[in-house]
Short mmCIF file of C-alpha atoms (C1' of nucleotides) in Angstrom, two decimals:
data_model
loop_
_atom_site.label_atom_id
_atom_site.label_comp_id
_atom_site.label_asym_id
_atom_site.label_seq_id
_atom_site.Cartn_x
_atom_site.Cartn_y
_atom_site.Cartn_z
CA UNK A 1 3.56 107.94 403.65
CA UNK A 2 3.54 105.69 400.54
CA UNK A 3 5.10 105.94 397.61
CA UNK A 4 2.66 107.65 394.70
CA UNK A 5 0.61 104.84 393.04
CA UNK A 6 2.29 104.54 389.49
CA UNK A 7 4.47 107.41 389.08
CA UNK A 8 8.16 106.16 389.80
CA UNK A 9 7.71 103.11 387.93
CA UNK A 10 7.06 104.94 384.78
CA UNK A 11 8.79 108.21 384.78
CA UNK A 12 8.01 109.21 381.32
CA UNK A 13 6.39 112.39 380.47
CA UNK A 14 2.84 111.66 379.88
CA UNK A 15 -0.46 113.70 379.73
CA UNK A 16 -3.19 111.35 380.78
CA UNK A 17 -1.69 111.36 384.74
CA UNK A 18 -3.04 113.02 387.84
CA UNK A 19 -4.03 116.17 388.12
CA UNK A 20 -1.53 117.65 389.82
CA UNK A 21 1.09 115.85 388.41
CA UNK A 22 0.40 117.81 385.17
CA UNK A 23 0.76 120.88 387.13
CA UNK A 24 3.79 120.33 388.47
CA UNK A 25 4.86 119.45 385.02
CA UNK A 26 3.41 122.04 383.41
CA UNK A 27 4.83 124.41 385.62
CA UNK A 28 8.17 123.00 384.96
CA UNK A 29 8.09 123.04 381.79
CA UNK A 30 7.05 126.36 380.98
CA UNK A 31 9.88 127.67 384.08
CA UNK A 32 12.97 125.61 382.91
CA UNK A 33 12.66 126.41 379.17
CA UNK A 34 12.06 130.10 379.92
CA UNK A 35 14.91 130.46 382.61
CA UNK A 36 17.42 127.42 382.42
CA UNK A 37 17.55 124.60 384.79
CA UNK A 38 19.80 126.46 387.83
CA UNK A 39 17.92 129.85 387.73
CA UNK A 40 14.76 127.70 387.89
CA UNK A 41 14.32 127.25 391.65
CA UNK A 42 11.64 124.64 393.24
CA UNK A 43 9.80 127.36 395.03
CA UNK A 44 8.73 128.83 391.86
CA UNK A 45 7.97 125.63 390.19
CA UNK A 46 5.49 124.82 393.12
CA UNK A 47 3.93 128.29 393.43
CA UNK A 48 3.67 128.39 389.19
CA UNK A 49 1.57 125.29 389.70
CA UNK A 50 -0.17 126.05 392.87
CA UNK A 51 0.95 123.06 394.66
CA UNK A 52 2.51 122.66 397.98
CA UNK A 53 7.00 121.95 397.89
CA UNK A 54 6.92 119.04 398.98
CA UNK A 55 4.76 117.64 396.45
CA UNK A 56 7.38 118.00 394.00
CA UNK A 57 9.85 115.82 395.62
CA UNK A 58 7.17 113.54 396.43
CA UNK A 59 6.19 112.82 392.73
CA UNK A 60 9.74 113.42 391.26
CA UNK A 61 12.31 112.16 393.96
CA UNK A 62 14.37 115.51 392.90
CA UNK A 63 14.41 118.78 390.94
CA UNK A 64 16.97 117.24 388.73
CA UNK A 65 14.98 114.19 387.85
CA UNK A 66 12.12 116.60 386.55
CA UNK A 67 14.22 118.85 384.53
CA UNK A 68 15.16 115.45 383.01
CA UNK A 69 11.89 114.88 381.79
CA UNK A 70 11.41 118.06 380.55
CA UNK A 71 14.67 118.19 378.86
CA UNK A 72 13.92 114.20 377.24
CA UNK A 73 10.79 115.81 376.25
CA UNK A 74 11.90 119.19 374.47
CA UNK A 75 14.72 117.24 372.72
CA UNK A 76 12.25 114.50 371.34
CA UNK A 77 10.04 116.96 370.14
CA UNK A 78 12.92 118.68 368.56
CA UNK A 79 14.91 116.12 367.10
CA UNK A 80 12.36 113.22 366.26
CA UNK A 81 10.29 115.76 363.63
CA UNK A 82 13.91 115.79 361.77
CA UNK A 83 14.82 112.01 361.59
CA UNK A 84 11.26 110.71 360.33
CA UNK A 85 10.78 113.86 357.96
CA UNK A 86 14.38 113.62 356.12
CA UNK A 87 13.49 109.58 355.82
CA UNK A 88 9.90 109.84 354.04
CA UNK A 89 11.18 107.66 350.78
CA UNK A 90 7.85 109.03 349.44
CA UNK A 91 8.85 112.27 349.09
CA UNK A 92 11.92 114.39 347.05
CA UNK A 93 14.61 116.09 348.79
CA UNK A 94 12.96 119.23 348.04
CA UNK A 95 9.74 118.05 349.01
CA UNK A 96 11.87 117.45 352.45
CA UNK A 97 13.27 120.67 352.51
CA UNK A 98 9.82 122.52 352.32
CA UNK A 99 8.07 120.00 355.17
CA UNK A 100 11.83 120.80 357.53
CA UNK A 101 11.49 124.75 357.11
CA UNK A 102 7.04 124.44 357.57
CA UNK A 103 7.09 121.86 360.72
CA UNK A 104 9.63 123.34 362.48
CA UNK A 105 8.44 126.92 362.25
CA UNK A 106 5.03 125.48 363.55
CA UNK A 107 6.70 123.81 366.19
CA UNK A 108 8.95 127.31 367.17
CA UNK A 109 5.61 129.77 366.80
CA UNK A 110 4.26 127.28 369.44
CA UNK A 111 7.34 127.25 371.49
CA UNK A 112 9.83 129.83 370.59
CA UNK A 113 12.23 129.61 373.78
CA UNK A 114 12.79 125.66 373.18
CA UNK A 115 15.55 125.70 370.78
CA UNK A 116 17.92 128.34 372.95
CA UNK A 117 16.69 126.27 376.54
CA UNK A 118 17.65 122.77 374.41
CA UNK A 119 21.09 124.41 373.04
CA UNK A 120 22.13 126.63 376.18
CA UNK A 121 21.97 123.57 378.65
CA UNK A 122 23.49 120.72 376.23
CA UNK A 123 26.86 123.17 376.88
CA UNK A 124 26.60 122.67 380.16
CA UNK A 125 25.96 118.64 379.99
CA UNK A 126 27.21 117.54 376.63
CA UNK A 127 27.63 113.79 377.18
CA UNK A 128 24.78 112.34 377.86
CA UNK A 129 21.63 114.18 376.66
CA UNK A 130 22.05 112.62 373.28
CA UNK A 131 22.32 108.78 374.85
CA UNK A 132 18.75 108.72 374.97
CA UNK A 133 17.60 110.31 371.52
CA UNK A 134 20.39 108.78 369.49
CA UNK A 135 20.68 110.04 366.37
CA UNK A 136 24.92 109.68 365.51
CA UNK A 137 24.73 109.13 362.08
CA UNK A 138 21.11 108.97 361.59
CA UNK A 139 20.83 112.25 359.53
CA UNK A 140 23.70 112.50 357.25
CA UNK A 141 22.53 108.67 356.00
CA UNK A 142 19.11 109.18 355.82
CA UNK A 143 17.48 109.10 352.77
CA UNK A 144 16.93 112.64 352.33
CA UNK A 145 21.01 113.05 352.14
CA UNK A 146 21.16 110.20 349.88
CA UNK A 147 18.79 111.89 347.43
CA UNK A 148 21.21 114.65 347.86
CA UNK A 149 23.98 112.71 346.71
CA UNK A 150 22.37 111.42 344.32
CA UNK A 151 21.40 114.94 342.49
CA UNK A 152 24.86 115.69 343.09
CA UNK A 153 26.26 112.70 341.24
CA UNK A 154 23.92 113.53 337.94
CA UNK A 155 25.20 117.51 338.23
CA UNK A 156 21.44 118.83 339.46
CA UNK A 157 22.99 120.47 342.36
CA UNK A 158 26.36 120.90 343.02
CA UNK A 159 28.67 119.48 344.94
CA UNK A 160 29.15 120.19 348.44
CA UNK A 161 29.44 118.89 352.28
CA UNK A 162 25.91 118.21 353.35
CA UNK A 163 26.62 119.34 356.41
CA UNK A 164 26.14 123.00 355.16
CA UNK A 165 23.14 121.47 353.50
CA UNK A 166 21.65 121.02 357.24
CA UNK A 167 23.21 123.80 358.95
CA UNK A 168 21.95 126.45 356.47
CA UNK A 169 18.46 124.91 356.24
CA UNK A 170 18.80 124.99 360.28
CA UNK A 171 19.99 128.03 360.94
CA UNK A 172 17.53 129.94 357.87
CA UNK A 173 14.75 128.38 359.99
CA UNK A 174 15.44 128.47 364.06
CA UNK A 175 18.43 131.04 364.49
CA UNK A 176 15.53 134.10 363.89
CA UNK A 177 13.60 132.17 366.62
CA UNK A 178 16.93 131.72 368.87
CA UNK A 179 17.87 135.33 368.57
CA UNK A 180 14.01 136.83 368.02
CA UNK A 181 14.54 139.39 371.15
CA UNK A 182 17.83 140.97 369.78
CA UNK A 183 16.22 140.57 365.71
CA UNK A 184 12.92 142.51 367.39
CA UNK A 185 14.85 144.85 368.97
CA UNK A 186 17.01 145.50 365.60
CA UNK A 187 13.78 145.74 363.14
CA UNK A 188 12.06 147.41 366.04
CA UNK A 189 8.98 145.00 365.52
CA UNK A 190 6.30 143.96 367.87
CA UNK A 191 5.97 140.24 368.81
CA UNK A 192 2.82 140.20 365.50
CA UNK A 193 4.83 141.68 362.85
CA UNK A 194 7.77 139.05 363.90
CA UNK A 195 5.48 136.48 363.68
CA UNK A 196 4.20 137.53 360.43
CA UNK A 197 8.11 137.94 359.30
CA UNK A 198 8.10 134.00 360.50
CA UNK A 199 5.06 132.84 358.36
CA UNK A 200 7.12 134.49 355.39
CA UNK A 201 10.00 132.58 356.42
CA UNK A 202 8.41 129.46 355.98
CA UNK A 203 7.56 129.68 352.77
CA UNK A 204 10.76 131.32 351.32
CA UNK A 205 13.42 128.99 353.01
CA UNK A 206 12.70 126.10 350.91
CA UNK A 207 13.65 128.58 348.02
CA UNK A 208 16.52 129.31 349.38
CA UNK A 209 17.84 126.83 350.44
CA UNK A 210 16.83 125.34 346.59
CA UNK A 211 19.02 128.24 345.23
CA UNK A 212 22.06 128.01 347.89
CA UNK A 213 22.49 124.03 345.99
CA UNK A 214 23.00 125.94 342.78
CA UNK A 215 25.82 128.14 344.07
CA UNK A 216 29.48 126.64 343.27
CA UNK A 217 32.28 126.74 345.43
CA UNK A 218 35.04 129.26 344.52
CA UNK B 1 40.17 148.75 405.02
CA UNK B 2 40.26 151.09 402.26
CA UNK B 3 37.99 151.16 398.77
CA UNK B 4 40.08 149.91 396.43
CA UNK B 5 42.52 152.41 393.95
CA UNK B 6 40.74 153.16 391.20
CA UNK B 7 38.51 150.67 390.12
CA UNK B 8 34.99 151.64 391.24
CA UNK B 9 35.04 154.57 389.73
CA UNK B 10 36.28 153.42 386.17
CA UNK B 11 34.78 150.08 386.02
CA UNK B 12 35.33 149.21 382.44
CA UNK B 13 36.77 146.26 381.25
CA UNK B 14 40.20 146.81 380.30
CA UNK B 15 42.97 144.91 380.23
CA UNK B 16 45.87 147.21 381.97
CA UNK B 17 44.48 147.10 385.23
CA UNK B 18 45.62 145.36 388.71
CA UNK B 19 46.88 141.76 388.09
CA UNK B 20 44.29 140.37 390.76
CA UNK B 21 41.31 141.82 389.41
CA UNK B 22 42.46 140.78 385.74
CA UNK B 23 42.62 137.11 387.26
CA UNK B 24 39.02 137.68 388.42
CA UNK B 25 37.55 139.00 385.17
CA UNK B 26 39.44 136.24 383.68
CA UNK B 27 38.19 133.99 385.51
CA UNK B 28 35.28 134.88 385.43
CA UNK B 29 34.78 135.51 381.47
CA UNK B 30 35.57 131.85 381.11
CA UNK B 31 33.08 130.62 383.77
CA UNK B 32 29.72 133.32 383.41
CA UNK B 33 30.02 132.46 379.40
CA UNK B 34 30.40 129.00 379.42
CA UNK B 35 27.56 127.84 382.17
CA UNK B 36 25.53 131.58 382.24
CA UNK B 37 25.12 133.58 385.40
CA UNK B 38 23.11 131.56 387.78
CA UNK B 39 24.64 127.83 387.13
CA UNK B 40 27.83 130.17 387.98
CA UNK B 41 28.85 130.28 391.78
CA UNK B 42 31.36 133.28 393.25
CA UNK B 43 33.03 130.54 395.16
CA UNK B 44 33.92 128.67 391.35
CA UNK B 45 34.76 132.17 389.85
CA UNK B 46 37.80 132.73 393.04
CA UNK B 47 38.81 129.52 392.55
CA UNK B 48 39.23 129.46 388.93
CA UNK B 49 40.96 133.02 389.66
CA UNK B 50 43.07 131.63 392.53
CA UNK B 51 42.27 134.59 394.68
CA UNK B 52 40.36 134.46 398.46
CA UNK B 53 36.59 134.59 397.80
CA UNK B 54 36.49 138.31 399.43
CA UNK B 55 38.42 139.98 396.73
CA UNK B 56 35.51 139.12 394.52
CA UNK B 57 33.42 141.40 396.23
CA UNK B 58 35.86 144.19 397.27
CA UNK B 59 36.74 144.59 393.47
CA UNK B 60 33.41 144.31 392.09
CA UNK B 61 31.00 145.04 394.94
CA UNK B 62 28.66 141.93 394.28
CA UNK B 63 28.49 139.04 391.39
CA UNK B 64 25.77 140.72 389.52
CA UNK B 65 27.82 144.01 389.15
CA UNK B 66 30.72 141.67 387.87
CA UNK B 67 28.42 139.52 385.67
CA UNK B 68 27.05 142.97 383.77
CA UNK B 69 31.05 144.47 382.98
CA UNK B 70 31.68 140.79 381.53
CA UNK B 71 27.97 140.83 379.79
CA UNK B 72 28.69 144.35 378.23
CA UNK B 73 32.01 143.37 376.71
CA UNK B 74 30.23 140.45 374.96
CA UNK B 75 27.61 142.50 373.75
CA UNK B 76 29.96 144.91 372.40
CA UNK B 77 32.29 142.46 371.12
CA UNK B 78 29.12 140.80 369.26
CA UNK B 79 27.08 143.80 367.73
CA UNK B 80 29.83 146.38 367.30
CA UNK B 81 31.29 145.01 364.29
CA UNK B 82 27.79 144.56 362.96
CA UNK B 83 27.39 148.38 363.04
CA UNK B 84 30.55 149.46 361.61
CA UNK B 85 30.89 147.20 359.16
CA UNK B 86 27.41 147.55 357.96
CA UNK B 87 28.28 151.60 358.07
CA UNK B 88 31.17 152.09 355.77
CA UNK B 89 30.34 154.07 353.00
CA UNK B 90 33.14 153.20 351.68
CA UNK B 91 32.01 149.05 350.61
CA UNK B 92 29.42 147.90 348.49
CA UNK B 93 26.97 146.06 349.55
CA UNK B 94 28.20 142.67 348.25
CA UNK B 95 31.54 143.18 350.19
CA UNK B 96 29.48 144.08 353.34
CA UNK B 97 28.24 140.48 353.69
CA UNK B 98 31.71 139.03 352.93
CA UNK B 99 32.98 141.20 355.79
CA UNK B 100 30.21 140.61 358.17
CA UNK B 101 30.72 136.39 357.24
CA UNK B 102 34.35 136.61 357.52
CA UNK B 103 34.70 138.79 360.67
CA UNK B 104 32.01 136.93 362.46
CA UNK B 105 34.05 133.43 361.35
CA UNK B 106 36.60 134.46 363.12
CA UNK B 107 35.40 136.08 366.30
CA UNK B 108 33.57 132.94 367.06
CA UNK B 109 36.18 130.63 365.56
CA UNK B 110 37.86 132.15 368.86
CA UNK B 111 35.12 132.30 371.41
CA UNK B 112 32.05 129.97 369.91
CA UNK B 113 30.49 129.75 373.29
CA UNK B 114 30.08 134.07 372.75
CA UNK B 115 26.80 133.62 371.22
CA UNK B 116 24.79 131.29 373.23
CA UNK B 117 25.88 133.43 376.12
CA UNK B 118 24.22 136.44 374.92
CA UNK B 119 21.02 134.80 373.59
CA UNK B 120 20.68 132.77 376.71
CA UNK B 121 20.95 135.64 378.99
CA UNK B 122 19.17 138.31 377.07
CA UNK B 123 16.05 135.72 377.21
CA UNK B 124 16.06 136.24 381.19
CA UNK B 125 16.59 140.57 380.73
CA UNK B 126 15.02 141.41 377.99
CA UNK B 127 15.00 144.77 379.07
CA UNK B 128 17.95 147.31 379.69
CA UNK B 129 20.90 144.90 378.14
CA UNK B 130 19.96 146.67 374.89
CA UNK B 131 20.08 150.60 375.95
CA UNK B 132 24.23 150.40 376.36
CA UNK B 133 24.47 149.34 373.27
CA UNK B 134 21.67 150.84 371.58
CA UNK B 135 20.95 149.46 368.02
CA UNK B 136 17.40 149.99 367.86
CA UNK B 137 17.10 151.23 364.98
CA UNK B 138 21.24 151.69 363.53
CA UNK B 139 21.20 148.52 361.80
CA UNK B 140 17.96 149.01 359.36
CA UNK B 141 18.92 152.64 358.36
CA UNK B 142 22.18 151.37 357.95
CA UNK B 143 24.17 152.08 354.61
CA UNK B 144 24.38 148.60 353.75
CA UNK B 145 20.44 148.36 353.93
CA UNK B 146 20.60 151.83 351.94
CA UNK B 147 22.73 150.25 349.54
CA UNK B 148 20.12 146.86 348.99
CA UNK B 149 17.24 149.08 349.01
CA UNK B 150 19.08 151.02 346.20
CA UNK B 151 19.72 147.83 344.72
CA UNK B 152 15.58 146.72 345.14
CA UNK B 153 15.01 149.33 343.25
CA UNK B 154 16.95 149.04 340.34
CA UNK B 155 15.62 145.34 339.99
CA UNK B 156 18.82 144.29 340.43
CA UNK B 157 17.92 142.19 343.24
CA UNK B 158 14.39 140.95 344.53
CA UNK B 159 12.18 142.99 346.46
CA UNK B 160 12.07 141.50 350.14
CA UNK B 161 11.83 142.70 353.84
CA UNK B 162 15.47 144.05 355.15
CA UNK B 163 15.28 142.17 358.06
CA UNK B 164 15.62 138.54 355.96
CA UNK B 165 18.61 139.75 355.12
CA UNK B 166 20.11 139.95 358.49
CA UNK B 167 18.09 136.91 359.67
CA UNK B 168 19.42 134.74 356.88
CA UNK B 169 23.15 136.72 357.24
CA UNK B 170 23.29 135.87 361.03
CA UNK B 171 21.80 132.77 360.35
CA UNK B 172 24.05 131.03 358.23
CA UNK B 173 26.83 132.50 360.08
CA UNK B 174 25.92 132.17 363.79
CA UNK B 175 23.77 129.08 364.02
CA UNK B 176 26.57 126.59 363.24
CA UNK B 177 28.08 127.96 366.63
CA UNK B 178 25.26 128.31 368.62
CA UNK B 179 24.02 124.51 367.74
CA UNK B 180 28.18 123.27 367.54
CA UNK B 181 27.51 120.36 370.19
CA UNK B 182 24.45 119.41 368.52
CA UNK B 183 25.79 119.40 365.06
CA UNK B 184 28.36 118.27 365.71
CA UNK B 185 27.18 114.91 367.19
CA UNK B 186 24.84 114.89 363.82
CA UNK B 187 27.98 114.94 361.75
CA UNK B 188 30.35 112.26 363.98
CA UNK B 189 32.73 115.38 363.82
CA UNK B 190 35.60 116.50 366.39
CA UNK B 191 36.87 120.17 366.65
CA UNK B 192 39.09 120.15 363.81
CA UNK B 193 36.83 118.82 360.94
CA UNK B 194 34.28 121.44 362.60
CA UNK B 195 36.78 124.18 362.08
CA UNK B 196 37.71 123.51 358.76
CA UNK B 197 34.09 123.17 357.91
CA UNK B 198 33.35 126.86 359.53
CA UNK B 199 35.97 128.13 357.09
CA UNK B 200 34.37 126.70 354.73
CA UNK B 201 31.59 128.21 355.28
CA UNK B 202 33.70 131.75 355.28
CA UNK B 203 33.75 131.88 352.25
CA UNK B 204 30.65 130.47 350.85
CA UNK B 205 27.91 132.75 352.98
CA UNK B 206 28.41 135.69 350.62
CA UNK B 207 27.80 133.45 347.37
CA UNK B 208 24.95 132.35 349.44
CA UNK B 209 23.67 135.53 350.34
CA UNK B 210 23.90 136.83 346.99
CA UNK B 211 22.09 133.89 345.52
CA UNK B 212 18.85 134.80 348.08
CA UNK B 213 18.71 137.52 346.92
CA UNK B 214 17.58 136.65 343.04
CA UNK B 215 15.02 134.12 344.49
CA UNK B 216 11.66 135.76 344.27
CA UNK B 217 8.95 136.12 346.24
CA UNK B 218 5.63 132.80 345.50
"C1'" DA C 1 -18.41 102.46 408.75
"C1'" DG C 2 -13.86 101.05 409.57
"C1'" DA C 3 -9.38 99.94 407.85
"C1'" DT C 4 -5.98 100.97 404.65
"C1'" DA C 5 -3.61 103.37 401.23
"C1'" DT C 6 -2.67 107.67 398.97
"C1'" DT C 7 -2.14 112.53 398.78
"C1'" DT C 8 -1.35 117.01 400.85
"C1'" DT C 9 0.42 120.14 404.26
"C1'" DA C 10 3.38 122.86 407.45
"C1'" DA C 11 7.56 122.80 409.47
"C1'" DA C 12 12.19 121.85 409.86
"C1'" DC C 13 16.87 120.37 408.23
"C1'" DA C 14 21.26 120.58 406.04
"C1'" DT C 15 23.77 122.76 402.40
"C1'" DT C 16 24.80 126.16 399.38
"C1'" DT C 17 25.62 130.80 398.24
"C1'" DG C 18 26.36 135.87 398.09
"C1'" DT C 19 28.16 139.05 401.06
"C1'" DT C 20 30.31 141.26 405.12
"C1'" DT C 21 33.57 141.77 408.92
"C1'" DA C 22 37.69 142.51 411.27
"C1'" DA C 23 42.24 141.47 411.50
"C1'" DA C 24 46.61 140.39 409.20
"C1'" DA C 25 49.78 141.20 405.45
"C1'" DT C 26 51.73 144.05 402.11
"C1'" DG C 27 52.77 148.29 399.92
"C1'" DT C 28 53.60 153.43 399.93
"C1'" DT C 29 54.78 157.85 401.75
"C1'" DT C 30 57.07 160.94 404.77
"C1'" DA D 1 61.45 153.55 410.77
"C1'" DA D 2 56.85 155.31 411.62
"C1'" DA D 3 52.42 156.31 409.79
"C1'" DC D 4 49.26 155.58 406.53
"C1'" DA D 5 46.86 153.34 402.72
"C1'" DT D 6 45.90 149.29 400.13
"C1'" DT D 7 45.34 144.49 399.51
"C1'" DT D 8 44.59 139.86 401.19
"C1'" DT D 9 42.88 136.47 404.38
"C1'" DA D 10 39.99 133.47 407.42
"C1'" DA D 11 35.82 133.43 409.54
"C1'" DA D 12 31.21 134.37 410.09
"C1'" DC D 13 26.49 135.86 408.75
"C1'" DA D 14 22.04 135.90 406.66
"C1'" DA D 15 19.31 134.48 403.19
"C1'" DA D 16 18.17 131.13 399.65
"C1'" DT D 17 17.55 126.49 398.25
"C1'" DG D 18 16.83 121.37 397.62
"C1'" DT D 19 15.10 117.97 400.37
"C1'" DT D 20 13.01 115.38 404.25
"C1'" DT D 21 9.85 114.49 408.07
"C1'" DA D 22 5.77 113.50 410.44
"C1'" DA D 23 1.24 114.52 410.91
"C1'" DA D 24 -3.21 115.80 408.78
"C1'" DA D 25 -6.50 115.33 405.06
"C1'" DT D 26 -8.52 112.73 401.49
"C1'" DA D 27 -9.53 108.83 398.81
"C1'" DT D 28 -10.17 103.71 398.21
"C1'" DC D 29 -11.45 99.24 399.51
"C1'" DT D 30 -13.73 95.57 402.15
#
DNA sequence: AGATATTTTAAACATTTGTTTAAAATGTTT
DNA sequence: AAACATTTTAAACAAATGTTTAAAATATCT
C-alpha cells in the first residue's frame, strides 16, 4: 500500500500523467464545473471516469484537494488570457479590445459553464482563490489601461473610470455565456443559432465597446 | 399532531404569514441564495432561523419543496420587471432601457447575490424552472422590441438581431454583480467605491445602449 | 523467476444529512 | 376546566457521502 509514484509531490494539473489519473481528472472536471463542488459527489466522479472510489482518494488524498486543482486550473485559464493580452506593448488598446472579446469567446464556445462554476463558488470561498493567481492591481496598471489613459489625456476618448472600461467589455462578452440557458430560452434558439449569435458577438464587441469610449458622461 | 393551519394549501411566499415559518423562509432566503441548494444543509437553515430542525419539515414538507417557493420568488423578482417594463406602451423605447438599467441597479444594489443564484441553479434544472414563469417568447414580441424594430426600419438605428440588445442590456447591467468578488479584487475596491461605481453605471447604460445601436454591422 | 513496489478492488467505517416519530408544550374552543 | 387542535421539541431512523482498510492484482526490478 504505497504511496502513488510521483503524484503527491507534484499536485499540479498536468496532462502527460497516468492513465487513470486523467480520468479521474477528467471526470472531475467536466462534474464540478457542470454541478458545483457540493452537488458533485465522489461516487459520480468515479463512475464518470470508470474507476473504482477508492482510487480517488488514493491519487488525491481528498475530494477537496481535487476540486482544488480543477478550480486553480479553470481560474488560470480564465484569468491568465486577460493579464498577458491587456500587456502586449505591441499592440493598441483597440487592437486589445478586439483580441479580449475573440479569445475569450473561443475559450467560452469551448467551455461555456466555466465562467458561472468560477463565479458561483468564489461566493462561497472568497479569500483565498485569488492567493494563487494574483492579479490585485495587475489589470487596471497594465499597459492596455495606460494606453487608455493616455487617449483620454489627448481627448480621443473620453474620460471615464476604467473600471466600466473592463466591466462592459466583460460583461458584452461572457454574461450571454453566463446566462445562455435563460437568453435561449428568451430568443427561443437552439444551442446552433446561439452559437452563431456568439460568433457575431465576437466581432461586434470590439465596436462597441470602441463606441461606448465616445459616449460622455451626463 | 395536526397538518399545519393553512400553509400547505397556499404555499406562496408571502410575508403575513406565521412568525415561525417567516423565520424559516428568512432564513432560508439568506442561506439557499448565498451558497445554492446543495452546499445548503436543513440543519444550517433551523439554525440560522432559530427554530427545532422538525419545523422545517412540518412547514414545508421537505428542503426541496422549500428551496423551489424561495427559487420562484427570485425568478419572479428577476424577470418580472423585465416583462412589464419592456411592455408599457406607454414609453419609448429609449426610456425602456433607462428603466430596465435603473430598476435592475437597484434591485441588485439590494440583493447582488440574486443573480448568481438563479444562473447557478438554472444550470443544474434547465428544465421546468422556466414554465412558472413563462417568457418564452414575451420578451422578443415585446413592445419595446416592436418599438426598435420600428426604429430598424426607419434607419434610425442599425439593423441587428433583437436578442444583442438584451444580451448587451443585461450585460452591462448584470455582469458587474454577478462577477462583484472578482472585480472587485481587480479594482482594489471595498463595498462602497463598488456602489458608487454601480450608480454610476445607472446612469450611463442607456447612453451606452443608445450608442450600440448606431454602430454598424463589418 | 522471485522479490518488491505500485495499482486496483471490495468492503467497511464514521459522519453527515434529510426526514420521521411520538411525546410534550402551547393555543383554542366549548 | 375539559376537550380538542396546533405547534414545538428531542430523539431516532435510513440513506447518502467522504474516507479508510486490507487484501488482491498488476507492474517493475534484480
Amino acid at each position: 500500500m504505497g504511496e502513488p509514484k510521483c503524484i503527491h509531490t507534484e499536485p499540479e494539473l498536468s496532462l502527460e500523467n497516468n492513465s487513470t489519473q486523467e480520468k479521474i481528472i477528467a471526470a472531475a472536471h467536466k462534474l464540478f464545473t457542470q454541478k458545483g463542488y457540493a452537488a458533485t459527489k465522489t461516487r459520480e466522479i468515479a463512475e464518470e471516469a470508470g474507476i473504482n472510489l477508492a482510487l480517488l482518494n488514493y491519487y488525491f488524498r481528498s475530494k477537496e484537494k481535487l476540486f482544488d486543482m480543477i478550480m486553480a486550473d479553470n481560474m488560470q485559464q480564465f484569468v491568465l488570457g486577460l493579464a498577458q493580452i491587456t500587456n502586449d506593448k505591441a499592440t493598441s488598446y483597440q487592437e486589445k479590445f478586439a483580441l479580449l472579446a475573440s479569445s475569450y469567446t473561443d475559450l467560452l464556445l469551448n467551455q461555456p459553464e466555466m465562467p458561472i462554476f468560477i463565479l458561483s463558488e468564489i461566493r462561497n470561498n472568497p479569500v483565498g482563490l485569488f492567493q494563487r493567481v494574483r492579479l490585485d492591481k495587475i489589470i487596471l496598471s497594465s499597459n492596455m489601461f495606460e494606453q487608455v489613459k493616455e487617449a483620454m489625456k489627448r481627448g480621443e476618448i473620453q474620460q471615464i473610470n476604467p473600471m466600466h472600461i473592463l466591466m462592459n467589455l466583460l460583461g458584452l462578452t461572457v454574461f450571454p455565456f453566463v446566462a445562455s440557458p435563460m437568453l435561449k430560452q428568451f430568443g427561443g434558439m437552439n444551442e446552433g443559432a446561439y452559437r452563431d449569435l456568439m460568433l457575431e458577438r465576437k466581432k461586434m464587441i470590439p465596436l462597441w465597446v470602441a463606441a461606448l469610449l465616445q459616449v460622455k458622461a451626463p
